[in-house]
Amino acid sequence: QVQLVESGGGLVQPGGSLRLSCVASGFISDYDAVGWFRQAPGKEREGVSCFSSSDGSTYYSDSVKGRFTISRDNAKNTVYLEMNNLKPEDTAVYYCATDPSYRGAALLCNYGMDYWGKGTLVTVSS
C-alpha cells in the first residue's frame, strides 16, 4: 500500500512562488515514476509535470513549462514541485501521484498514475 501526503498549498499573489511537497510511504521504490496533476473547478484533471526514473524523462505541460520544476529526494521519499511566476489560471487542487510502471513521463502525465494523494489547494489571487 502506497500513501502520498501533499503539503505547501495556500494563497499567493500573481507573480509569486510556492513549493509543494509530497511525502511517500509504503511500498515505493526509488525507480517509481512520480508526478503532479491538478484540477481546477469545472475542468478536467491536467498532468502538470511527471518524471520517469526508468528512462530519465521529464514532462511539463505547455501551461507551466519554464515556470514549474519537479524534483525528488529519494533519501526523504519526497517529491517537490517548485512553482514560480504563478498566475490566476494556476489555481487548482494539486495532486501528487506515483506509478511503478516503466512508461515515459509524457504518457504517465497524459494517462494518469496508479497511486494518488488527497491533494493540496493552490489559490493565486490578488
Short mmCIF file of C-alpha atoms in Angstrom, two decimals:
data_model
loop_
_atom_site.label_atom_id
_atom_site.label_comp_id
_atom_site.label_asym_id
_atom_site.label_seq_id
_atom_site.Cartn_x
_atom_site.Cartn_y
_atom_site.Cartn_z
CA GLN A 1 0.00 0.00 0.00
CA VAL A 2 1.35 3.40 -1.01
CA GLN A 3 0.39 6.59 0.78
CA LEU A 4 1.09 10.08 -0.54
CA VAL A 5 0.62 13.25 1.50
CA GLU A 6 0.88 16.66 -0.14
CA SER A 7 1.61 19.96 1.59
CA GLY A 8 2.64 23.50 0.74
CA GLY A 9 -0.51 24.81 -0.89
CA GLY A 10 -2.05 28.14 0.02
CA LEU A 11 -2.94 31.61 -1.16
CA VAL A 12 -0.36 33.51 -3.19
CA GLN A 13 -0.45 36.68 -5.25
CA PRO A 14 0.09 36.61 -9.01
CA GLY A 15 3.79 36.50 -9.78
CA GLY A 16 4.54 34.77 -6.50
CA SER A 17 6.05 31.37 -5.77
CA LEU A 18 5.16 28.23 -3.87
CA ARG A 19 6.85 24.89 -3.31
CA LEU A 20 4.66 21.83 -2.96
CA SER A 21 5.94 18.73 -1.20
CA CYS A 22 4.73 15.16 -1.33
CA VAL A 23 5.91 12.57 1.17
CA ALA A 24 5.52 8.95 0.13
CA SER A 25 5.30 5.92 2.40
CA GLY A 26 4.64 2.25 1.91
CA PHE A 27 5.78 0.10 -0.98
CA ILE A 28 7.54 2.68 -3.07
CA SER A 29 10.77 2.35 -4.98
CA ASP A 30 13.32 4.96 -6.00
CA TYR A 31 12.60 3.77 -9.55
CA ASP A 32 8.88 4.51 -9.47
CA ALA A 33 7.65 7.34 -11.62
CA VAL A 34 6.32 10.43 -9.86
CA GLY A 35 4.18 13.32 -10.96
CA TRP A 36 2.00 16.28 -10.15
CA PHE A 37 -1.50 16.77 -11.51
CA ARG A 38 -4.05 19.50 -10.94
CA GLN A 39 -7.76 20.00 -11.26
CA ALA A 40 -9.46 23.38 -11.32
CA PRO A 41 -13.20 23.77 -10.62
CA GLY A 42 -15.22 22.70 -13.62
CA LYS A 43 -12.17 21.48 -15.52
CA GLU A 44 -10.64 18.12 -16.28
CA ARG A 45 -7.57 16.88 -14.49
CA GLU A 46 -4.31 18.03 -16.07
CA GLY A 47 -0.91 16.40 -15.87
CA VAL A 48 1.36 19.25 -14.82
CA SER A 49 4.73 17.55 -14.54
CA CYS A 50 5.95 13.98 -14.40
CA PHE A 51 9.29 12.25 -14.03
CA SER A 52 10.03 8.71 -15.11
CA SER A 53 13.03 7.07 -13.46
CA SER A 54 13.03 4.22 -15.98
CA ASP A 55 14.12 6.39 -18.91
CA GLY A 56 15.00 9.62 -17.12
CA SER A 57 12.35 11.58 -18.98
CA THR A 58 10.64 14.65 -17.57
CA TYR A 59 7.42 16.15 -18.86
CA TYR A 60 5.92 19.59 -18.31
CA SER A 61 2.61 20.75 -19.69
CA ASP A 62 2.83 23.74 -22.02
CA SER A 63 0.94 25.85 -19.50
CA VAL A 64 3.69 25.52 -16.85
CA LYS A 65 6.84 24.97 -18.90
CA GLY A 66 9.57 27.37 -17.81
CA ARG A 67 7.79 28.24 -14.55
CA PHE A 68 7.47 24.91 -12.68
CA THR A 69 10.19 22.43 -11.73
CA ILE A 70 9.72 18.87 -10.46
CA SER A 71 12.34 17.21 -8.29
CA ARG A 72 12.66 14.31 -5.89
CA ASP A 73 14.73 13.45 -2.85
CA ASN A 74 14.84 9.67 -2.63
CA ALA A 75 16.50 9.74 0.79
CA LYS A 76 13.46 11.57 2.13
CA ASN A 77 10.89 9.79 -0.08
CA THR A 78 9.73 13.26 -1.09
CA VAL A 79 8.74 14.81 -4.40
CA TYR A 80 8.66 18.58 -4.88
CA LEU A 81 7.02 20.97 -7.30
CA GLU A 82 8.61 24.40 -7.37
CA MET A 83 6.16 26.89 -8.85
CA ASN A 84 7.29 30.36 -9.90
CA ASN A 85 5.58 33.31 -11.58
CA LEU A 86 2.21 31.95 -10.57
CA LYS A 87 -0.86 33.05 -12.49
CA PRO A 88 -4.55 33.06 -11.53
CA GLU A 89 -5.11 30.21 -14.00
CA ASP A 90 -2.78 28.04 -11.89
CA THR A 91 -5.46 27.98 -9.19
CA ALA A 92 -6.41 24.34 -8.61
CA VAL A 93 -6.13 21.39 -6.29
CA TYR A 94 -2.72 19.83 -6.88
CA TYR A 95 -2.29 16.08 -6.55
CA CYS A 96 0.88 14.07 -6.17
CA ALA A 97 0.97 10.65 -7.83
CA THR A 98 3.28 7.71 -8.31
CA ASP A 99 3.38 4.68 -10.58
CA PRO A 100 5.58 1.58 -10.70
CA SER A 101 5.39 1.28 -14.49
CA TYR A 102 8.21 1.83 -16.95
CA ARG A 103 6.30 4.18 -19.17
CA GLY A 104 7.73 7.55 -20.11
CA ALA A 105 6.87 10.78 -18.36
CA ALA A 106 4.66 12.18 -21.13
CA LEU A 107 2.47 9.07 -21.24
CA LEU A 108 2.14 9.00 -17.48
CA CYS A 109 1.15 12.65 -17.33
CA ASN A 110 -1.42 12.17 -20.07
CA TYR A 111 -2.99 8.95 -18.81
CA GLY A 112 -2.52 9.14 -15.05
CA MET A 113 -0.81 7.05 -12.41
CA ASP A 114 -1.76 4.27 -10.03
CA TYR A 115 -1.43 5.93 -6.63
CA TRP A 116 -2.71 9.35 -5.62
CA GLY A 117 -2.58 11.75 -2.71
CA LYS A 118 -5.60 13.69 -1.47
CA GLY A 119 -4.41 16.99 -2.86
CA THR A 120 -3.47 20.46 -1.69
CA LEU A 121 -5.22 23.66 -2.77
CA VAL A 122 -3.30 26.41 -4.51
CA THR A 123 -5.07 29.73 -4.95
CA VAL A 124 -3.47 32.52 -6.97
CA SER A 125 -5.27 35.78 -6.41
CA SER A 126 -4.64 39.39 -5.54
#
